[in-house]
Structures are given as structure tokens and as C-alpha cells.
Amino acid sequence: LPILHDWQQRTTECLLRAQALHEIDARHDCARLATLFWTGWEGAVLRAKLERSPEPLDVFAQGFWQILLNPPTTSEAGTSSLS
């Protein structure tokens, strides 16, 4: 799975840059968000294929943007239940 880890690392780096530019909240754990993104995206792709519909991709993208563009709750900041 080296390619998946590479994509995840690149996503982490993009999110860290966004934090440095104050585009996303500094309290987000970028590595966990990258893991969430790729795990969720791959699941949405699979479901979209099974349903023959882009709706799962849209639902996932909208949900991820909501998470990304809002500050994490106190329980989510720095740590999360994704571990």
C-alpha cells in the first residue's frame, strides 16, 4: 500500500500548509484528517460504483468540507477517536 501512504502523506502536507496560512483551524490534527479523507473517499468511490451514482462522492465531499472548515470540538482537537 505504499501509494496510499504517499497520497495520505501528501494530503497531510497540504493540510499543514493550509493551517500555516490560517485557512483551516490550527487545532485540527492534519494527519488524522488525511487518514479520514482517504479512508472515506475510497469508501465513497466503492459505493458510487456499486450504486452507479455520484451521490456517495458528493455526500462524502460535503461532509469532509464541513469538518475541515469548522473548528474541532474540544474532544476532537489534537486527539480523536480515529486512532
CSV table of C-alpha atoms in Angstrom, one decimal:
chain,number,residue,atom,x,y,z
A,1,LEU,CA,0.0,0.0,0.0
A,2,PRO,CA,2.9,2.5,-0.5
A,3,ILE,CA,0.9,4.5,-3.0
A,4,LEU,CA,-1.9,5.0,-0.5
A,5,HIS,CA,0.5,6.1,2.2
A,6,ASP,CA,2.1,8.5,-0.3
A,7,TRP,CA,-1.2,10.1,-1.1
A,8,GLN,CA,-2.0,10.3,2.6
A,9,GLN,CA,1.3,12.0,3.4
A,10,ARG,CA,0.8,14.5,0.6
A,11,THR,CA,-2.7,15.3,1.9
A,12,THR,CA,-1.2,15.8,5.4
A,13,GLU,CA,1.3,18.2,4.0
A,14,CYS,CA,-1.4,20.2,2.1
A,15,LEU,CA,-3.5,20.4,5.3
A,16,LEU,CA,-0.4,21.6,7.3
A,17,ARG,CA,0.2,24.3,4.7
A,18,ALA,CA,-3.5,25.4,5.0
A,19,GLN,CA,-3.0,25.6,8.7
A,20,ALA,CA,0.1,27.7,8.3
A,21,LEU,CA,-1.9,30.1,6.0
A,22,HIS,CA,-4.7,30.2,8.6
A,23,GLU,CA,-7.1,28.7,6.1
A,24,ILE,CA,-8.1,25.9,8.4
A,25,ASP,CA,-8.2,25.8,12.2
A,26,ALA,CA,-4.8,25.1,13.8
A,27,ARG,CA,-6.3,22.7,16.3
A,28,HIS,CA,-7.1,20.1,13.6
A,29,ASP,CA,-4.9,17.0,13.5
A,30,CYS,CA,-3.8,17.1,9.9
A,31,ALA,CA,-2.5,13.5,9.8
A,32,ARG,CA,-5.8,12.2,11.2
A,33,LEU,CA,-7.8,14.3,8.7
A,34,ALA,CA,-5.7,12.9,5.9
A,35,THR,CA,-6.4,9.4,7.1
A,36,LEU,CA,-10.1,10.2,7.4
A,37,PHE,CA,-10.2,11.8,3.9
A,38,TRP,CA,-8.6,8.8,2.1
A,39,THR,CA,-10.5,6.2,4.0
A,40,GLY,CA,-13.8,7.9,3.5
A,41,TRP,CA,-13.0,8.8,-0.2
A,42,GLU,CA,-12.2,5.2,-1.1
A,43,GLY,CA,-15.4,4.0,0.6
A,44,ALA,CA,-17.4,6.6,-1.3
A,45,VAL,CA,-15.8,5.6,-4.6
A,46,LEU,CA,-16.7,1.9,-3.9
A,47,ARG,CA,-20.2,2.8,-3.0
A,48,ALA,CA,-20.6,5.1,-6.0
A,49,LYS,CA,-19.5,2.2,-8.3
A,50,LEU,CA,-22.0,-0.2,-6.6
A,51,GLU,CA,-24.8,2.3,-6.8
A,52,ARG,CA,-23.7,3.7,-10.2
A,53,SER,CA,-24.3,7.1,-8.9
A,54,PRO,CA,-22.0,10.1,-7.9
A,55,GLU,CA,-24.1,10.8,-4.9
A,56,PRO,CA,-21.9,9.0,-2.4
A,57,LEU,CA,-18.9,11.1,-3.6
A,58,ASP,CA,-21.0,14.3,-3.2
A,59,VAL,CA,-22.1,13.3,0.3
A,60,PHE,CA,-18.6,12.5,1.4
A,61,ALA,CA,-17.1,15.7,0.0
A,62,GLN,CA,-19.8,17.9,1.6
A,63,GLY,CA,-19.2,16.2,5.0
A,64,PHE,CA,-15.4,16.4,4.8
A,65,TRP,CA,-15.6,20.1,4.0
A,66,GLN,CA,-17.9,20.7,7.0
A,67,ILE,CA,-15.3,19.0,9.2
A,68,LEU,CA,-12.4,20.8,7.6
A,69,LEU,CA,-13.8,24.3,7.6
A,70,ASN,CA,-15.2,24.3,11.2
A,71,PRO,CA,-13.1,24.3,14.4
A,72,PRO,CA,-12.8,20.9,16.0
A,73,THR,CA,-14.7,20.4,19.2
A,74,THR,CA,-12.7,20.2,22.4
A,75,SER,CA,-12.8,16.4,22.4
A,76,GLU,CA,-11.6,16.3,18.7
A,77,ALA,CA,-8.7,18.8,19.0
A,78,GLY,CA,-5.3,17.1,18.9
A,79,THR,CA,-6.8,13.7,19.6
A,80,SER,CA,-9.6,11.8,18.1
A,81,SER,CA,-11.4,8.6,18.1
A,82,LEU,CA,-9.9,7.7,14.8
A,83,SER,CA,-6.9,6.1,16.5
